[in-house]
Amino acid sequence: MKLYYSPGACSQAPHILLHEIGLEHDAARVDLRAKRLEDGSDYLAVNPKGAVPALELDSGEVLTENAVILQYLGDRANWPEVLPPMGDFRRYRVLEMVNFITTELHKRFGFLFNPNATDEMKQLVISDLGKKLDYIDQELGAGPYLFGEDVKLPDPYLFVITSWTDKMLGGLDRWPNLKAFHEGMLERRSVRNVLRFEGLLEEETTT
Ligand SMILES: N[C@@H](CCC(=O)N[C@@H](CS)C(=O)NCC(=O)O)C(=O)O
C-alpha cells in the first residue's frame, strides 16, 4: 500500500500508525499547493479532493479521510490494543475519540492555517480550540496515552495536533498532560522514524 503525505500535515497520523503496527508501505510526498507528486504527476488524479492523507491499496482502490484510513489500518493490524474488534464496546470509545480529534480539533486548526482568515476570526477559533484542548487534557490525565498504557488509533493523530500548537497557540504550557503526552510520543521509535522520513527531526535538521 502507498500513503500519500505532506511533511507535518495530518497525514503524519496514519504514517505513524503504519510504523506502530509494522505494516509494509510506500510513502509518496505531495506538494499540497501545486497538487503535484515528486515525479511531477497530478495528485488530483489520485485524490480529486486534493487533500492528504490518501491511502492507495494494493487493489488500486484509494481510501481518503483520515478517520477512516486510521480505522482501516487498525482493522488490518488485527491488533486489539490498537483498535478493539467489532462488538467490543471499547472500539466505539476509540472511534469516538478519533472522531472528536477530526471534527473538533483538526478542522479548527485547519482554519488557523487559512491565509484568508481575519485576526478576529482566528481569535474566536483559538478561544474555542483552547476549551477543546482543556477537555482532552483532562481526559488524558496521567496517560501516558489517551486510553492508558497502550498507544491506540487516536494517539498518533493527537500527536500531530499537539505538534501544531507551537506555531498556532504558543505551545502546550496551558495543558501539562498534553505536553507530557507530546514529549512521550517523541520518544517512540515509530514517531522518530516518521519525523526523520518527513525531514522534521529537529536534532537532525538543526545540525
Ligand atoms: N477531510 C480530510 C481533510 C484532510 C486535510 O485537511 N488535509 C490537509 C492537510 S492537514 C490538506 O491536505 N490540505 C490541503 C487541501 O485540502 O487542499 C480528512 O479528514 O482526511
mmCIF file of C-alpha atoms and ligand atoms in Angstrom:
data_model
loop_
_atom_site.group_PDB
_atom_site.id
_atom_site.type_symbol
_atom_site.label_atom_id
_atom_site.label_comp_id
_atom_site.label_asym_id
_atom_site.label_seq_id
_atom_site.Cartn_x
_atom_site.Cartn_y
_atom_site.Cartn_z
ATOM 1 C CA MET A 1 0.000 0.000 0.000
ATOM 2 C CA LYS A 2 1.073 3.587 -0.526
ATOM 3 C CA LEU A 3 0.446 6.559 1.750
ATOM 4 C CA TYR A 4 0.253 9.996 0.163
ATOM 5 C CA TYR A 5 1.552 12.514 2.678
ATOM 6 C CA SER A 6 2.852 16.008 3.200
ATOM 7 C CA PRO A 7 5.512 16.611 5.885
ATOM 8 C CA GLY A 8 3.989 17.644 9.215
ATOM 9 C CA ALA A 9 0.418 17.508 7.885
ATOM 10 C CA CYS A 10 -2.369 15.374 9.328
ATOM 11 C CA SER A 11 -1.165 12.532 7.083
ATOM 12 C CA GLN A 12 1.505 12.041 9.726
ATOM 13 C CA ALA A 13 -1.116 10.258 11.870
ATOM 14 C CA PRO A 14 -1.573 7.226 9.577
ATOM 15 C CA HIS A 15 2.140 7.421 8.768
ATOM 16 C CA ILE A 16 2.991 6.905 12.465
ATOM 17 C CA LEU A 17 0.298 4.239 12.821
ATOM 18 C CA LEU A 18 1.773 2.320 9.868
ATOM 19 C CA HIS A 19 5.099 2.279 11.713
ATOM 20 C CA GLU A 20 3.476 1.384 15.043
ATOM 21 C CA ILE A 21 1.762 -1.674 13.611
ATOM 22 C CA GLY A 22 4.622 -2.564 11.281
ATOM 23 C CA LEU A 23 2.657 -2.651 8.027
ATOM 24 C CA GLU A 24 4.851 -2.509 4.954
ATOM 25 C CA HIS A 25 4.126 0.556 2.853
ATOM 26 C CA ASP A 26 5.473 3.106 0.405
ATOM 27 C CA ALA A 27 5.088 6.823 1.025
ATOM 28 C CA ALA A 28 4.668 9.435 -1.706
ATOM 29 C CA ARG A 29 5.191 13.111 -0.919
ATOM 30 C CA VAL A 30 2.574 15.550 -2.148
ATOM 31 C CA ASP A 31 3.115 19.233 -2.876
ATOM 32 C CA LEU A 32 -0.189 20.455 -1.472
ATOM 33 C CA ARG A 33 -0.020 23.868 -3.113
ATOM 34 C CA ALA A 34 0.760 22.616 -6.606
ATOM 35 C CA LYS A 35 -1.235 19.372 -6.108
ATOM 36 C CA ARG A 36 1.692 17.513 -7.633
ATOM 37 C CA LEU A 37 3.716 14.467 -6.697
ATOM 38 C CA GLU A 38 7.518 14.480 -6.726
ATOM 39 C CA ASP A 39 7.597 12.986 -10.221
ATOM 40 C CA GLY A 40 5.502 15.958 -11.405
ATOM 41 C CA SER A 41 2.300 13.966 -11.855
ATOM 42 C CA ASP A 42 -1.111 15.299 -10.893
ATOM 43 C CA TYR A 43 -2.172 14.464 -7.305
ATOM 44 C CA LEU A 44 -5.775 15.278 -8.169
ATOM 45 C CA ALA A 45 -5.763 12.146 -10.308
ATOM 46 C CA VAL A 46 -5.121 10.202 -7.084
ATOM 47 C CA ASN A 47 -7.427 12.176 -4.799
ATOM 48 C CA PRO A 48 -9.727 14.652 -6.559
ATOM 49 C CA LYS A 49 -10.297 16.336 -3.168
ATOM 50 C CA GLY A 50 -6.630 17.380 -3.240
ATOM 51 C CA ALA A 51 -6.023 16.684 0.447
ATOM 52 C CA VAL A 52 -3.725 14.293 2.270
ATOM 53 C CA PRO A 53 -3.813 11.647 3.576
ATOM 54 C CA ALA A 54 -4.788 9.200 0.858
ATOM 55 C CA LEU A 55 -4.032 5.511 1.056
ATOM 56 C CA GLU A 56 -3.654 3.530 -2.150
ATOM 57 C CA LEU A 57 -4.306 -0.140 -1.564
ATOM 58 C CA ASP A 58 -2.671 -2.968 -3.478
ATOM 59 C CA SER A 59 -6.018 -3.455 -5.259
ATOM 60 C CA GLY A 60 -5.666 0.080 -6.687
ATOM 61 C CA GLU A 61 -8.519 1.450 -4.554
ATOM 62 C CA VAL A 62 -7.739 4.824 -2.977
ATOM 63 C CA LEU A 63 -9.085 5.446 0.512
ATOM 64 C CA THR A 64 -9.306 9.002 1.842
ATOM 65 C CA GLU A 65 -10.395 10.726 5.086
ATOM 66 C CA ASN A 66 -8.049 10.388 7.995
ATOM 67 C CA ALA A 67 -10.550 8.959 10.466
ATOM 68 C CA VAL A 68 -11.458 6.165 8.054
ATOM 69 C CA ILE A 69 -7.877 5.454 6.957
ATOM 70 C CA LEU A 70 -6.883 5.062 10.621
ATOM 71 C CA GLN A 71 -9.791 2.701 11.190
ATOM 72 C CA TYR A 72 -8.883 0.677 8.086
ATOM 73 C CA LEU A 73 -5.274 0.346 9.283
ATOM 74 C CA GLY A 74 -6.438 -0.590 12.779
ATOM 75 C CA ASP A 75 -8.546 -3.398 11.339
ATOM 76 C CA ARG A 76 -5.730 -4.515 9.015
ATOM 77 C CA ALA A 77 -3.422 -4.738 12.020
ATOM 78 C CA ASN A 78 -5.927 -7.027 13.749
ATOM 79 C CA TRP A 79 -4.397 -5.879 16.989
ATOM 80 C CA PRO A 80 -6.982 -5.282 19.748
ATOM 81 C CA GLU A 81 -4.671 -2.968 21.698
ATOM 82 C CA VAL A 82 -4.726 -0.530 18.782
ATOM 83 C CA LEU A 83 -8.391 -0.929 17.796
ATOM 84 C CA PRO A 84 -10.670 -3.349 19.671
ATOM 85 C CA PRO A 85 -12.700 -5.665 17.388
ATOM 86 C CA MET A 86 -16.326 -5.241 16.270
ATOM 87 C CA GLY A 87 -18.755 -5.957 19.056
ATOM 88 C CA ASP A 88 -16.348 -4.809 21.751
ATOM 89 C CA PHE A 89 -17.737 -1.565 23.159
ATOM 90 C CA ARG A 90 -14.217 -0.201 23.708
ATOM 91 C CA ARG A 91 -13.950 0.023 19.911
ATOM 92 C CA TYR A 92 -16.563 2.774 19.894
ATOM 93 C CA ARG A 93 -14.750 4.688 22.649
ATOM 94 C CA VAL A 94 -11.610 4.644 20.490
ATOM 95 C CA LEU A 95 -13.514 5.735 17.365
ATOM 96 C CA GLU A 96 -15.370 8.391 19.380
ATOM 97 C CA MET A 97 -12.000 9.954 20.211
ATOM 98 C CA VAL A 98 -10.754 9.747 16.607
ATOM 99 C CA ASN A 99 -13.919 11.499 15.506
ATOM 100 C CA PHE A 100 -13.525 14.205 18.140
ATOM 101 C CA ILE A 101 -9.964 14.881 17.002
ATOM 102 C CA THR A 102 -11.017 15.050 13.356
ATOM 103 C CA THR A 103 -14.088 17.218 13.711
ATOM 104 C CA GLU A 104 -13.388 19.346 16.779
ATOM 105 C CA LEU A 105 -9.606 19.790 16.763
ATOM 106 C CA HIS A 106 -8.201 19.146 13.303
ATOM 107 C CA LYS A 107 -10.796 21.165 11.427
ATOM 108 C CA ARG A 108 -10.381 24.148 13.747
ATOM 109 C CA PHE A 109 -6.610 24.117 13.278
ATOM 110 C CA GLY A 110 -7.188 23.932 9.525
ATOM 111 C CA PHE A 111 -8.946 27.250 9.789
ATOM 112 C CA LEU A 112 -5.919 28.837 11.517
ATOM 113 C CA PHE A 113 -3.713 27.785 8.594
ATOM 114 C CA ASN A 114 -6.029 29.617 6.185
ATOM 115 C CA PRO A 115 -4.228 32.766 4.942
ATOM 116 C CA ASN A 116 -7.591 34.493 4.357
ATOM 117 C CA ALA A 117 -8.820 34.181 7.954
ATOM 118 C CA THR A 118 -9.001 37.552 9.730
ATOM 119 C CA ASP A 119 -7.347 38.094 13.125
ATOM 120 C CA GLU A 120 -10.767 38.426 14.729
ATOM 121 C CA MET A 121 -11.919 35.086 13.296
ATOM 122 C CA LYS A 122 -8.666 33.455 14.363
ATOM 123 C CA GLN A 123 -9.083 34.695 17.947
ATOM 124 C CA LEU A 124 -12.547 33.129 18.093
ATOM 125 C CA VAL A 125 -11.205 29.811 16.845
ATOM 126 C CA ILE A 126 -8.231 29.922 19.226
ATOM 127 C CA SER A 127 -10.514 30.506 22.200
ATOM 128 C CA ASP A 128 -12.766 27.646 21.110
ATOM 129 C CA LEU A 129 -9.814 25.337 20.490
ATOM 130 C CA GLY A 130 -8.487 26.142 23.962
ATOM 131 C CA LYS A 131 -11.674 24.748 25.511
ATOM 132 C CA LYS A 132 -11.490 21.565 23.424
ATOM 133 C CA LEU A 133 -7.864 21.092 24.435
ATOM 134 C CA ASP A 134 -8.830 21.646 28.101
ATOM 135 C CA TYR A 135 -11.209 18.704 27.716
ATOM 136 C CA ILE A 136 -8.572 16.483 26.074
ATOM 137 C CA ASP A 137 -6.013 17.429 28.709
ATOM 138 C CA GLN A 138 -8.449 16.285 31.386
ATOM 139 C CA GLU A 139 -9.306 13.060 29.536
ATOM 140 C CA LEU A 140 -5.624 12.291 29.115
ATOM 141 C CA GLY A 141 -4.883 12.662 32.817
ATOM 142 C CA ALA A 142 -1.632 10.931 33.728
ATOM 143 C CA GLY A 143 -1.839 8.969 30.468
ATOM 144 C CA PRO A 144 0.662 8.280 29.210
ATOM 145 C CA TYR A 145 -1.722 7.773 26.260
ATOM 146 C CA LEU A 146 -5.382 8.583 25.691
ATOM 147 C CA PHE A 147 -6.527 5.146 26.819
ATOM 148 C CA GLY A 148 -3.810 4.473 29.370
ATOM 149 C CA GLU A 149 -0.741 2.356 28.765
ATOM 150 C CA ASP A 150 -1.206 1.358 25.102
ATOM 151 C CA VAL A 151 -0.994 3.533 22.014
ATOM 152 C CA LYS A 152 -4.342 3.334 20.243
ATOM 153 C CA LEU A 153 -5.684 4.731 16.986
ATOM 154 C CA PRO A 154 -6.199 8.345 18.126
ATOM 155 C CA ASP A 155 -2.777 8.849 19.764
ATOM 156 C CA PRO A 156 -0.729 9.471 16.601
ATOM 157 C CA TYR A 157 -3.472 11.848 15.429
ATOM 158 C CA LEU A 158 -3.408 13.751 18.724
ATOM 159 C CA PHE A 159 0.385 13.887 18.485
ATOM 160 C CA VAL A 160 0.150 15.676 15.128
ATOM 161 C CA ILE A 161 -2.337 18.165 16.556
ATOM 162 C CA THR A 162 -0.072 18.889 19.540
ATOM 163 C CA SER A 163 2.801 19.486 17.105
ATOM 164 C CA TRP A 164 0.806 22.309 15.547
ATOM 165 C CA THR A 165 0.296 24.156 18.828
ATOM 166 C CA ASP A 166 3.782 25.725 18.872
ATOM 167 C CA LYS A 167 3.086 27.820 15.826
ATOM 168 C CA MET A 168 -0.609 28.433 16.369
ATOM 169 C CA LEU A 169 -1.210 28.540 20.145
ATOM 170 C CA GLY A 170 2.195 29.383 21.605
ATOM 171 C CA GLY A 171 2.908 25.858 22.827
ATOM 172 C CA LEU A 172 1.396 23.468 25.348
ATOM 173 C CA ASP A 173 2.205 25.127 28.684
ATOM 174 C CA ARG A 174 -1.511 25.577 29.459
ATOM 175 C CA TRP A 175 -2.053 21.812 29.022
ATOM 176 C CA PRO A 176 0.537 19.921 31.128
ATOM 177 C CA ASN A 177 -0.883 16.461 30.364
ATOM 178 C CA LEU A 178 -0.841 17.152 26.639
ATOM 179 C CA LYS A 179 2.690 18.457 26.937
ATOM 180 C CA ALA A 180 3.827 15.263 28.705
ATOM 181 C CA PHE A 181 1.960 13.203 26.092
ATOM 182 C CA HIS A 182 3.685 15.040 23.246
ATOM 183 C CA GLU A 183 7.103 14.557 24.811
ATOM 184 C CA GLY A 184 6.368 10.867 25.449
ATOM 185 C CA MET A 185 5.290 10.329 21.847
ATOM 186 C CA LEU A 186 8.517 11.977 20.663
ATOM 187 C CA GLU A 187 10.420 9.187 22.377
ATOM 188 C CA ARG A 188 8.654 6.454 20.407
ATOM 189 C CA ARG A 189 10.600 4.795 17.648
ATOM 190 C CA SER A 190 7.619 4.990 15.251
ATOM 191 C CA VAL A 191 7.364 8.754 15.714
ATOM 192 C CA ARG A 192 11.085 9.337 15.320
ATOM 193 C CA ASN A 193 11.200 7.193 12.180
ATOM 194 C CA VAL A 194 8.383 9.146 10.610
ATOM 195 C CA LEU A 195 9.769 12.550 11.623
ATOM 196 C CA ARG A 196 13.134 11.527 10.181
ATOM 197 C CA PHE A 197 11.484 10.310 6.971
ATOM 198 C CA GLU A 198 9.468 13.522 6.644
ATOM 199 C CA GLY A 199 12.612 15.621 7.275
ATOM 200 C CA LEU A 200 11.305 17.017 10.571
ATOM 201 C CA LEU A 201 13.549 15.512 13.215
ATOM 202 C CA GLU A 202 14.863 18.609 14.977
ATOM 203 C CA GLU A 203 18.194 17.248 16.192
ATOM 204 C CA GLU A 204 18.988 16.319 12.590
ATOM 205 C CA THR A 205 17.610 19.391 10.835
ATOM 206 C CA THR A 206 19.361 21.874 13.140
ATOM 207 C CA THR A 207 22.846 20.292 12.931
HETATM 208 N N1 LIG B 1 -11.379 15.655 5.284
HETATM 209 C C1 LIG B 1 -9.969 15.355 5.174
HETATM 210 C C2 LIG B 1 -9.189 16.637 5.348
HETATM 211 C C3 LIG B 1 -7.711 16.407 5.396
HETATM 212 C C4 LIG B 1 -6.964 17.739 5.416
HETATM 213 O O1 LIG B 1 -7.494 18.762 5.858
HETATM 214 N N2 LIG B 1 -5.722 17.697 4.942
HETATM 215 C C5 LIG B 1 -4.921 18.902 4.822
HETATM 216 C C6 LIG B 1 -3.557 18.713 5.433
HETATM 217 S S1 LIG B 1 -3.655 18.512 7.200
HETATM 218 C C7 LIG B 1 -4.738 19.183 3.338
HETATM 219 O O2 LIG B 1 -4.406 18.304 2.588
HETATM 220 N N3 LIG B 1 -4.978 20.439 2.947
HETATM 221 C C8 LIG B 1 -4.783 20.862 1.588
HETATM 222 C C9 LIG B 1 -6.072 20.909 0.827
HETATM 223 O O3 LIG B 1 -7.124 20.486 1.346
HETATM 224 O O4 LIG B 1 -6.031 21.388 -0.295
HETATM 225 C C10 LIG B 1 -9.557 14.311 6.203
HETATM 226 O O5 LIG B 1 -10.121 14.338 7.318
HETATM 227 O O6 LIG B 1 -8.676 13.479 5.911
#
